[in-house]
Short mmCIF file of C-alpha atoms in Angstrom, two decimals:
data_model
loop_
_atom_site.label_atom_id
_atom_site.label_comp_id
_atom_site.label_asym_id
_atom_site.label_seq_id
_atom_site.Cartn_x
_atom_site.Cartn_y
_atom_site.Cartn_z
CA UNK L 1 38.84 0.56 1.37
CA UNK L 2 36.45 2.94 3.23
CA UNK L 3 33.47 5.45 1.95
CA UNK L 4 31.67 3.13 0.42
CA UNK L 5 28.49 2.83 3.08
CA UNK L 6 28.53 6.46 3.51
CA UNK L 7 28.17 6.65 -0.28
CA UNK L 8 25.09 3.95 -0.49
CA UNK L 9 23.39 6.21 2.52
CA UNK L 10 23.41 9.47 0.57
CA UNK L 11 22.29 7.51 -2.86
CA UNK L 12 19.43 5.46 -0.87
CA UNK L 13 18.66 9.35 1.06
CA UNK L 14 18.68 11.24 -2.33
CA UNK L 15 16.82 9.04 -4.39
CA UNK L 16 13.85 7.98 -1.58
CA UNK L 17 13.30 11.65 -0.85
CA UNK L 18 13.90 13.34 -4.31
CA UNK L 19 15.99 16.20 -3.04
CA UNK L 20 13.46 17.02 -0.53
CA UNK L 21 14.73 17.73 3.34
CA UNK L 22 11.65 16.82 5.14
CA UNK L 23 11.62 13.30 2.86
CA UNK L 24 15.48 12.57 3.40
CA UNK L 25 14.79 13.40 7.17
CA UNK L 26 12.24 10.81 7.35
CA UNK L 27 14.23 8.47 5.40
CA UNK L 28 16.72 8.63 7.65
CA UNK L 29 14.75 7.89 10.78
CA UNK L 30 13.35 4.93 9.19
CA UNK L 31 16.78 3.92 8.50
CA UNK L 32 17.98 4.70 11.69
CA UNK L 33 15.04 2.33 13.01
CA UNK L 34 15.90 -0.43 10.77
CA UNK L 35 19.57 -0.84 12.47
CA UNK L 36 21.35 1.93 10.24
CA UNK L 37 22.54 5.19 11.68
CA UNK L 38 23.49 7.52 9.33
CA UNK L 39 25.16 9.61 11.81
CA UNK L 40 27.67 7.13 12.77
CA UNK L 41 29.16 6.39 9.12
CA UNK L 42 31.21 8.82 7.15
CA UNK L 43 33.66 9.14 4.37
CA UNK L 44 36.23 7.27 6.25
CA UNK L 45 33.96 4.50 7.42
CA UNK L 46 35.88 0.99 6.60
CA UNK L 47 33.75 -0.68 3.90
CA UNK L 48 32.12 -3.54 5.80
CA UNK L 49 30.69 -6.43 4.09
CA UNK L 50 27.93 -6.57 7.00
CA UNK L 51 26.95 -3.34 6.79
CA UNK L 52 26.67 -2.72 3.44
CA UNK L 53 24.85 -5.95 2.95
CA UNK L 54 21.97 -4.70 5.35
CA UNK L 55 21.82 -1.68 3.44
CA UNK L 56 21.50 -3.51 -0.41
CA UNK L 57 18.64 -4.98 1.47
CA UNK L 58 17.38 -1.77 3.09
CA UNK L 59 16.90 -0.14 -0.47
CA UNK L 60 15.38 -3.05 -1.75
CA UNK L 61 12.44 -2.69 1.37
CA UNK L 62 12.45 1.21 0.46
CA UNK L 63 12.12 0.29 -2.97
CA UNK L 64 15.20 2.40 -4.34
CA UNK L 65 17.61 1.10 -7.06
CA UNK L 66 21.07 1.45 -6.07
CA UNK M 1 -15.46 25.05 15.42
CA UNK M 2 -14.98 22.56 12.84
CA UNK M 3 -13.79 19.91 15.73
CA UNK M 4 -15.23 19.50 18.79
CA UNK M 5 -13.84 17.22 21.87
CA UNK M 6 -16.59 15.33 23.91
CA UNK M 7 -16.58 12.88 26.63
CA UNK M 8 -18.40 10.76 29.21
CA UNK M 9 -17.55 9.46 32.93
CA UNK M 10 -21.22 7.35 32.86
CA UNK M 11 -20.28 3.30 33.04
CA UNK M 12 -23.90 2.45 31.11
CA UNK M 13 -23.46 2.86 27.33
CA UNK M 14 -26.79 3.62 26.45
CA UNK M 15 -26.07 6.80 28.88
CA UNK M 16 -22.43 7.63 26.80
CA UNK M 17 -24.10 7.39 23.62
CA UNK M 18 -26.73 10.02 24.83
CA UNK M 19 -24.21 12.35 26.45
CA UNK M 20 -21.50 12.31 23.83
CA UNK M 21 -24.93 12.39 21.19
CA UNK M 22 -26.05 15.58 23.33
CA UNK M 23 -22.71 17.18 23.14
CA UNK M 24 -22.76 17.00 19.52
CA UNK M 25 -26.20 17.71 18.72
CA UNK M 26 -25.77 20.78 16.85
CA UNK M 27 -22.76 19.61 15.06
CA UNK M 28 -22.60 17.79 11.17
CA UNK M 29 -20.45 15.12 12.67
CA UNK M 30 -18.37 13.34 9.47
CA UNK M 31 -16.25 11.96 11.26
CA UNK M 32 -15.50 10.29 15.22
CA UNK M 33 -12.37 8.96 16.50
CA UNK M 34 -13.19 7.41 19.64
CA UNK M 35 -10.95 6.07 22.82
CA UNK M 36 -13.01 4.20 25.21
CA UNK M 37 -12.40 2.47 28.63
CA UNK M 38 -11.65 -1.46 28.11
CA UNK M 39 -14.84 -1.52 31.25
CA UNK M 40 -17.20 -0.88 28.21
CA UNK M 41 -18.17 -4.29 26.63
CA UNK M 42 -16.06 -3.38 23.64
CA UNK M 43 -18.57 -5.32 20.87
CA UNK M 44 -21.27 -3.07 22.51
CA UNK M 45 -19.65 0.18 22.85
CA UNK M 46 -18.71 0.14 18.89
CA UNK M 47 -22.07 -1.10 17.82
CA UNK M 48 -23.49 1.85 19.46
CA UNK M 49 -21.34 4.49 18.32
CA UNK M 50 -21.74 2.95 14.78
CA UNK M 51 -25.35 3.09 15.19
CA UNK M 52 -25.22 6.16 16.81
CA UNK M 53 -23.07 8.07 14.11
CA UNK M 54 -24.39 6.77 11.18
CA UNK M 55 -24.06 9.17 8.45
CA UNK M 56 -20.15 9.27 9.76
CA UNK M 57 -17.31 7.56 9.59
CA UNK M 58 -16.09 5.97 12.69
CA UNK M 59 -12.81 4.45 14.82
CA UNK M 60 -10.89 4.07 17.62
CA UNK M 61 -9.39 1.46 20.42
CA UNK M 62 -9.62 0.69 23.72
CA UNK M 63 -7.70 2.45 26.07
CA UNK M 64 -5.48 2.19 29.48
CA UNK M 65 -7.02 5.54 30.76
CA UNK M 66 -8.39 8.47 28.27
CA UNK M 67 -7.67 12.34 27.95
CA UNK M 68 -9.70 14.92 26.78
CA UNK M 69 -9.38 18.87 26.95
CA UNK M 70 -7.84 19.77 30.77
CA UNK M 71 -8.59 16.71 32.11
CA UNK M 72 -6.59 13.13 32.36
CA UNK M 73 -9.56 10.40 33.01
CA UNK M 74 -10.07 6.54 33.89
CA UNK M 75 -13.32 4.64 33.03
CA UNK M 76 -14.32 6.85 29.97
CA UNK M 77 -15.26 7.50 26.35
CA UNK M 78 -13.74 10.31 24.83
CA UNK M 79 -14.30 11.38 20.79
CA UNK M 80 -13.34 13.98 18.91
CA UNK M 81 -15.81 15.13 16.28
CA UNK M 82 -15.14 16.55 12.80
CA UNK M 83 -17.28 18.19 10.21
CA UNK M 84 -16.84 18.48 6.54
CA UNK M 85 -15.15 21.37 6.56
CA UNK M 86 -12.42 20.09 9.06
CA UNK M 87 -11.78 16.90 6.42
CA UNK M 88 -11.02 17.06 3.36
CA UNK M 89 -11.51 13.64 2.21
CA UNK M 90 -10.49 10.34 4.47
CA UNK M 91 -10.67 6.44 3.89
CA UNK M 92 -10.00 3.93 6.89
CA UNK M 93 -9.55 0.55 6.73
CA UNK M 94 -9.13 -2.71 8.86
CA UNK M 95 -6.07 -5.01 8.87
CA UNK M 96 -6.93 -8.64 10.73
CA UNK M 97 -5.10 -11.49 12.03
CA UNK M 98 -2.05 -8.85 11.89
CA UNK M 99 -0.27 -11.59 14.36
CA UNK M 100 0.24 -14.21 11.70
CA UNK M 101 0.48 -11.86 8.86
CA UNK M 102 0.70 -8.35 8.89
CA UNK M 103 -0.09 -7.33 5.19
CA UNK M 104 -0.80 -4.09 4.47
CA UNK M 105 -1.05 -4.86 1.00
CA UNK M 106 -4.86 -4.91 0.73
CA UNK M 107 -5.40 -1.60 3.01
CA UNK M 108 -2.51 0.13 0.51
CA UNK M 109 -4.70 -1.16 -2.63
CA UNK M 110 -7.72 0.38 -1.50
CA UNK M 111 -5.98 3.69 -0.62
CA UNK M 112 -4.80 3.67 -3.96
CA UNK M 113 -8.21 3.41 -5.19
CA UNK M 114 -9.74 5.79 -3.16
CA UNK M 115 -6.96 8.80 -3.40
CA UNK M 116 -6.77 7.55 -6.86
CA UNK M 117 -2.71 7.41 -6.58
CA UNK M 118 0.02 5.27 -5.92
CA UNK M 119 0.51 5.27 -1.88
CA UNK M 120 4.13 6.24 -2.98
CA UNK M 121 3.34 9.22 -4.63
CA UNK M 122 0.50 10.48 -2.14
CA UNK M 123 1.46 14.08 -0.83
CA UNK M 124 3.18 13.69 2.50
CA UNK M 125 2.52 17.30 3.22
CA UNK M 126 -1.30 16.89 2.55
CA UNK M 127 -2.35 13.72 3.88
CA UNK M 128 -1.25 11.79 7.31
CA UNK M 129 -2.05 8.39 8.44
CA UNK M 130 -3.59 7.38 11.68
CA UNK M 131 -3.09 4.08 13.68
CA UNK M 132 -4.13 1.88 16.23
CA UNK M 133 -3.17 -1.77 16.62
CA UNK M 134 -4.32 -4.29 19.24
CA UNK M 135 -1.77 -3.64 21.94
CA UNK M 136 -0.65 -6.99 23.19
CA UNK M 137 -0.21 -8.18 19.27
CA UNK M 138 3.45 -7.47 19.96
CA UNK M 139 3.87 -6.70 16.10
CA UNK M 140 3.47 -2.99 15.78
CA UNK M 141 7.33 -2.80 14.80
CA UNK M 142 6.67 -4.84 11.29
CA UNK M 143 3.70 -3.15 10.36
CA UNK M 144 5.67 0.46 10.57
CA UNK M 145 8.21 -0.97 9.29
CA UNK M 146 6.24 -2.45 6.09
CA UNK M 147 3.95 1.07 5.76
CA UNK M 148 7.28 3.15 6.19
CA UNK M 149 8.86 1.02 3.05
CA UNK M 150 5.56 1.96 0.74
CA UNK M 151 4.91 5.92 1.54
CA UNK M 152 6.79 8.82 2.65
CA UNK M 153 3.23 10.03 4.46
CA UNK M 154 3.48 9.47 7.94
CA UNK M 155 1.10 7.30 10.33
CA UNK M 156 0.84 8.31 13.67
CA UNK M 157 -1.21 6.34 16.27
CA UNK M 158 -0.69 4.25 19.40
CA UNK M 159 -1.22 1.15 20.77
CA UNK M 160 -4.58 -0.15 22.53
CA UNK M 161 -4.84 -0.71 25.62
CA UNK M 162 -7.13 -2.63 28.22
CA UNK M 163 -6.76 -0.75 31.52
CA UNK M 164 -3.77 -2.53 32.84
CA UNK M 165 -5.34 -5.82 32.34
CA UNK M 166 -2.96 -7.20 29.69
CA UNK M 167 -5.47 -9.65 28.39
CA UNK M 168 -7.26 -8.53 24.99
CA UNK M 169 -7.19 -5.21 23.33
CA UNK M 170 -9.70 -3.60 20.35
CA UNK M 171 -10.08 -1.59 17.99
CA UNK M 172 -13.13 -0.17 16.38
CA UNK M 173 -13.95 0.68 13.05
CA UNK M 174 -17.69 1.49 11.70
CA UNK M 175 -19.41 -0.32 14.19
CA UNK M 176 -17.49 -3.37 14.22
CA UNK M 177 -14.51 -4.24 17.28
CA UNK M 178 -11.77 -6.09 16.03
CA UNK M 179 -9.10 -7.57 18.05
CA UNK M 180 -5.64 -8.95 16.76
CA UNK M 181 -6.21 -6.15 14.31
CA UNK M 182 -4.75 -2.54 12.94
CA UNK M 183 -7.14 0.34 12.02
CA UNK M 184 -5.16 2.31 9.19
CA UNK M 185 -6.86 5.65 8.48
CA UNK M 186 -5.87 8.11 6.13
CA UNK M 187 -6.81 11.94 6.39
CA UNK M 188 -6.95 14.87 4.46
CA UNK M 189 -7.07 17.54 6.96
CA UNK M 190 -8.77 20.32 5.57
CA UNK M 191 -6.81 22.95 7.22
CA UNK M 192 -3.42 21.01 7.45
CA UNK M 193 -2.15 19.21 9.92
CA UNK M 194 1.48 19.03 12.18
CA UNK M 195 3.06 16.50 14.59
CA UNK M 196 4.65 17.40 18.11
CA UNK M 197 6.24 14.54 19.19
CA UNK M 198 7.78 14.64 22.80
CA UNK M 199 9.55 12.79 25.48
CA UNK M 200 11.36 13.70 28.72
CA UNK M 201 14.67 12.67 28.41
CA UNK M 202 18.09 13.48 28.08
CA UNK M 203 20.82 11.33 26.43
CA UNK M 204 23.41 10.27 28.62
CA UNK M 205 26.86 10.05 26.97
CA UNK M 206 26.55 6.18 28.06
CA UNK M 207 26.15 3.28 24.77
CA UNK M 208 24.97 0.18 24.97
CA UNK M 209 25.59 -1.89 21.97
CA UNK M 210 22.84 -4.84 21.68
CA UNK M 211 25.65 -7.80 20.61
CA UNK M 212 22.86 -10.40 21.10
CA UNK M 213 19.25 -10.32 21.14
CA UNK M 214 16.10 -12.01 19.73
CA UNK M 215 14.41 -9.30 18.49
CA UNK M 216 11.17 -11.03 17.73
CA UNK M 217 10.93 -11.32 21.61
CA UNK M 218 11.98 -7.79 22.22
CA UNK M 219 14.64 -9.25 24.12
CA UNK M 220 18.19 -7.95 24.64
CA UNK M 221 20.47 -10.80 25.63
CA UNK M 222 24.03 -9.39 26.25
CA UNK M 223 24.75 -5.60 25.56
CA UNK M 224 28.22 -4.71 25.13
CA UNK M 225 29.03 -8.79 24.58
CA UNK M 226 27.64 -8.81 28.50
CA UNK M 227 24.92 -10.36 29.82
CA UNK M 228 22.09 -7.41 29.38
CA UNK M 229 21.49 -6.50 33.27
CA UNK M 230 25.42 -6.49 33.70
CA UNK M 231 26.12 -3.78 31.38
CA UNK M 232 22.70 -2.05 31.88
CA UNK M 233 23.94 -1.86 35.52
CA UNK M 234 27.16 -0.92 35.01
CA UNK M 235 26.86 1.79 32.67
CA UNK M 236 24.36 3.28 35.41
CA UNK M 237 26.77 2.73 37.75
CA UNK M 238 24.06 0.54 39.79
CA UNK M 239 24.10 -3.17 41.65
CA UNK M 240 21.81 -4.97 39.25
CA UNK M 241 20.15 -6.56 41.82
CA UNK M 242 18.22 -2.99 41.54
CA UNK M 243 18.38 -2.75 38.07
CA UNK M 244 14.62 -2.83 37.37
CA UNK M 245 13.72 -0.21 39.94
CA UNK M 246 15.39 2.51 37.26
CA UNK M 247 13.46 0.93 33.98
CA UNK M 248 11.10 4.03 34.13
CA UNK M 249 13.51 6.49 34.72
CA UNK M 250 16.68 5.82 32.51
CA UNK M 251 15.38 3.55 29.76
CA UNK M 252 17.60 3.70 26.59
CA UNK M 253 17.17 5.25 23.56
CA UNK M 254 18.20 5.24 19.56
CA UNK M 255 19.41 8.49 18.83
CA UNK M 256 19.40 10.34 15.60
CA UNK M 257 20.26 14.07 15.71
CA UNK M 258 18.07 15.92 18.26
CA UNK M 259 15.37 12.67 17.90
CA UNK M 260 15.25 10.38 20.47
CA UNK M 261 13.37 7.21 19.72
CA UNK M 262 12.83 5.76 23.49
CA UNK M 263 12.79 1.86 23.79
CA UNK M 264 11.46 1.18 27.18
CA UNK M 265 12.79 -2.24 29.81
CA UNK M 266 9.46 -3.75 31.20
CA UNK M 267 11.27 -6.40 32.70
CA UNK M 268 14.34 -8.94 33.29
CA UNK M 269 14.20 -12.85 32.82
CA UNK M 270 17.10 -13.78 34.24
CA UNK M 271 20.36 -11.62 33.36
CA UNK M 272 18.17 -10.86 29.73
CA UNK M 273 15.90 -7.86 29.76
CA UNK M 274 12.64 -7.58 27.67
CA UNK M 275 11.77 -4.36 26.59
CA UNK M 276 8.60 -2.83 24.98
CA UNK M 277 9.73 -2.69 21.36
CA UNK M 278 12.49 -4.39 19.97
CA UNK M 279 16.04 -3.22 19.53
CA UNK M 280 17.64 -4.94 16.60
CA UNK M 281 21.14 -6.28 16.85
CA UNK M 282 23.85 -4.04 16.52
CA UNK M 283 21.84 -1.39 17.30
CA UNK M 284 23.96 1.39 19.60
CA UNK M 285 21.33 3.01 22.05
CA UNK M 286 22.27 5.58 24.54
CA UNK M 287 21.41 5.26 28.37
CA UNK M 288 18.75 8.04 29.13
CA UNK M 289 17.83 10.58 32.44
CA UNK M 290 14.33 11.38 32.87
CA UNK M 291 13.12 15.10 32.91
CA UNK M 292 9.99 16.36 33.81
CA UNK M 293 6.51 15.25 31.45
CA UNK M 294 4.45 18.16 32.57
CA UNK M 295 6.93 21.07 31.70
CA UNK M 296 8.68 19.34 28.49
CA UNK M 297 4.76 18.68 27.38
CA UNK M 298 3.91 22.23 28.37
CA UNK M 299 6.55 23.19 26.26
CA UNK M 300 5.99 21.37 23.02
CA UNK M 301 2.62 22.32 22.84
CA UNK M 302 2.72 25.98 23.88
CA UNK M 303 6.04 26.28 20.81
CA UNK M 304 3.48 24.76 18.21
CA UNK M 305 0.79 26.89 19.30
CA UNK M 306 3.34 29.75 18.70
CA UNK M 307 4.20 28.64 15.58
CA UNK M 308 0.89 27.68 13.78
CA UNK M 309 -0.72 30.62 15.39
CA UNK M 310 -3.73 28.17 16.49
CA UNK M 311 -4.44 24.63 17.10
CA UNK M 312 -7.75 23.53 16.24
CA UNK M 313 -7.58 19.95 17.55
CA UNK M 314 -5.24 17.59 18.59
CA UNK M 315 -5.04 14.22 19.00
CA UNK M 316 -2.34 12.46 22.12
CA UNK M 317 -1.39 9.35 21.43
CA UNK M 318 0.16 9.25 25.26
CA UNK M 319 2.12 6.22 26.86
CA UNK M 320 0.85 4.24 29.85
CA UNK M 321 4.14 4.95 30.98
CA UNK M 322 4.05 8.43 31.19
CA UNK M 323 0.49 8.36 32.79
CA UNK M 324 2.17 5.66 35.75
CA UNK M 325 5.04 8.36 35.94
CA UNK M 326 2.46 11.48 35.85
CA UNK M 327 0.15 9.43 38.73
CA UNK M 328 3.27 8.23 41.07
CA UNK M 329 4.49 12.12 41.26
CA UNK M 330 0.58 13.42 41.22
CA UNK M 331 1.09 15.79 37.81
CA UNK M 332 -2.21 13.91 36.11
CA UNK M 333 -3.98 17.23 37.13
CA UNK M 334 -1.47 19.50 35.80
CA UNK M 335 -1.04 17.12 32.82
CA UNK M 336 -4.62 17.63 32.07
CA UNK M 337 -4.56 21.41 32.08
CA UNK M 338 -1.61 21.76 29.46
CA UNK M 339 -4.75 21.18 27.18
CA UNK M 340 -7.85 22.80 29.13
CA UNK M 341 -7.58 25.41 25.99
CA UNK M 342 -7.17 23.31 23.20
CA UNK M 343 -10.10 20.74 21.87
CA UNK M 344 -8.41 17.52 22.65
CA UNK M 345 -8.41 13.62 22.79
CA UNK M 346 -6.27 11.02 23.55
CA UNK M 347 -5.43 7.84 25.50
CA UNK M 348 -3.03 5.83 27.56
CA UNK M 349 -1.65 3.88 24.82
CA UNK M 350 0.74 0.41 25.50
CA UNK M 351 3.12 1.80 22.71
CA UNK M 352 3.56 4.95 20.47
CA UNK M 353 3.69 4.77 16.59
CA UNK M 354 5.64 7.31 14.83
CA UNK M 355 8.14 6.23 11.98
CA UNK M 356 8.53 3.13 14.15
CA UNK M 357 6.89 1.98 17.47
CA UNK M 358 8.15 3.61 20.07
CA UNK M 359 8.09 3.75 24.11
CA UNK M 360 7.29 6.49 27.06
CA UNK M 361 6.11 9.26 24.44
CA UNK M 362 3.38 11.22 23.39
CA UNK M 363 2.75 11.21 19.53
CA UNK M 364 0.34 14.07 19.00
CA UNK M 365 -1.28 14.90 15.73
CA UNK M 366 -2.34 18.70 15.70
CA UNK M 367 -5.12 20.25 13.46
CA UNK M 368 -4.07 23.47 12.13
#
């Protein structure tokens, strides 16, 4: 299966920052410095377990319900 | 001038307080952020400027060299003054024993109070956060981390230094010098505020993948499942026998878009190298080639200036790295000058704080 972290980025993006581009920006340099490049995962991205384990727990820190 | 930049090259405080007092005398000071030489007895130097500035609010760290407008300096206080018509409304507050525990909590909760909203909800485009930690504390990355997670406002600052020294660090706050402490202000800047942030590198299609590292030691063990030096080395193209002659110029970097988020090698331990903020494992960074401080710096400042029109004040949260680069080539002169025009303070920080701690960068908070 693949998409699936791709998918969590966008929700954890859209819902931290509201629809706002400066906010979803932001969030994604704090992701980016808590081990999470967005720019290296897209819709083709293999689901790994790893990965989207470390992002469950990165919404939980940036308080966003996934 | 709502902000005003002072400074004094006298080593007897009772002399600063009178010069930096003199400089201000016609001004309604509200509010002094002040950078001072680690050579001042740091419990003295605060007392006085508390004492001194009474009626205001007061902070700021010691330093590993100071700059004010035009001119990069050593042995110093420098302060940058606001009135009440610069600040629209700010609250600072201390964070101790940040080693063993880092909470923000407390300084969040009193925010709250203050602002009279959630820390969550505060307007990002309205209010920014200021901070300085004790320098050698070695946990600026979790407290970014932890005040990243709770607001979407951002807190700029730097790291304290002590001249080179590497032995204690402070920071000041109303009189009082903490060490193993954060100062967390937050500022509504009357006329609004922006944020150049700049660094003289270039990505070089080179990655290094951290495959093993203890990140609490900002240590990188193997890159690239080699030992660290190895692949450092190799993807320089280097013996690494040498490897540590090219920290400074091609440290590594996390890269997101056109951002580059420097992480800076200060030294090996045997094949492992220790940098000066952690890179967390699996974390791909990209090898970096140094350009040149003075002109990228020129740069950034003279496109914001073009853009907001005017820059009131600004604030340069600069590494010590940079200033070891600027003083090795002899650009601390022409450094200096990029902001003869401009009412300015900063320091020679031991680390940058901008969405995360970061390495060999200037974070610089401009009043519009």
């Amino acid at each position: 299966m693949a998409g699936k972290i791709k998918k969590l980025i966008d929700t954890i993006v859209e819902k931290r920052s509201g629809g706002n581009s400066t906010i979803a920006t932001l969030t994604k340099s704090k992701m980016v410095m808590k081990g999470i490049n967005p720019e290296k995962f897209d819709g083709n991205s293999p689901d790994d377990p790893a990965v989207i384990e470390k992002l469950v727990a990165l919404a939980k820190e940036l308080n966003v319900n996934i | 001038m709502n902000i005003q930049s002072v400074y004094s090259e006298n080593s007897n405080i009772d002399e600063v307080i009178g010069e930096i007092k003199r400089q201000l005398q016609d001004f309604d000071t509200r509010l002094l952020i002040y950078f001072a030489s680690s050579n001042y007895d740091p419990v003295q130097i605060s007392k006085a400027i508390g004492d001194s500035f009474s009626t205001a609010q007061t902070f700021g760290c010691t330093t590993a060299g100071e700059i004010t407008s035009g001119k990069m300096l050593k042995n110093s206080l420098v302060a940058m003054a606001f009135n009440a018509e610069a600040i629209g409304d700010m609250k600072i507050e201390v964070i101790e024993n940040v080693k063993a525990n880092c909470d923000i909590k407390p300084a969040f909760g009193s925010f709250e109070q203050h602002f009279n909203t959630s820390m969550a909800e505060l307007d990002f485009s309205q209010y920014v956060g200021i901070i300085l930690v004790d320098g050698l504390s070695g946990c600026e990355e979790k407290i970014m981390d932890r005040i990243g997670d709770k607001t979407n406002i951002i807190f700029i600052g730097g790291s304290a230094g002590d001249d080179l020294k590497f032995t204690q660090t402070h920071v000041f706050a109303n009189g009082k010098t903490y060490t193993d402490a954060a100062i967390l202000a937050v500022i509504k800047p009357a006329a609004g505020f922006d944020i150049i942030k700049t660094q003289s590198f270039n990505a070089l299609n080179k990655q290094l993948v951290a495959t093993k590292v203890n990140a609490e030691a900002r240590e990188i063990i193997e890159f690239n499942n080699l030992p660290a030096v190895q692949a450092y080395s190799e993807a320089l193209g280097i013996n690494k026998e040498e490897a540590d002659n090219y920290f400074m110029s091609n440290p590594v970097g996390l890269i997101y878009g056109d951002e580059i988020f420097v992480r800076s090698p200060q030294r090996l331990d045997g094949t492992n190298m220790i940098f000066y903020c952690n890179i967390l494992e699996g974390m791909d960074v990209s090898l970096l080639e140094s350009t040149d401080i003075v002109s990228d710096t020129k740069q950034a400042v003279a496109d914001k200036v073009k853009e907001l029109g005017k820059i009131s004040g600004l604030i340069d949260f600069h590494c010590i790295l940079r200033t070891l680069e600027l003083e090795q080539k002899g650009q601390t002169i022409d450094y200096g000058k990029i902001f003869k025009d401009i009412p300015t303070v900063g320091f020679s920080t031991y680390g940058e704080e901008y969405v995360g701690h970061i390495n060999q960068t200037s974070t610089i908070l401009v009043f519009k």
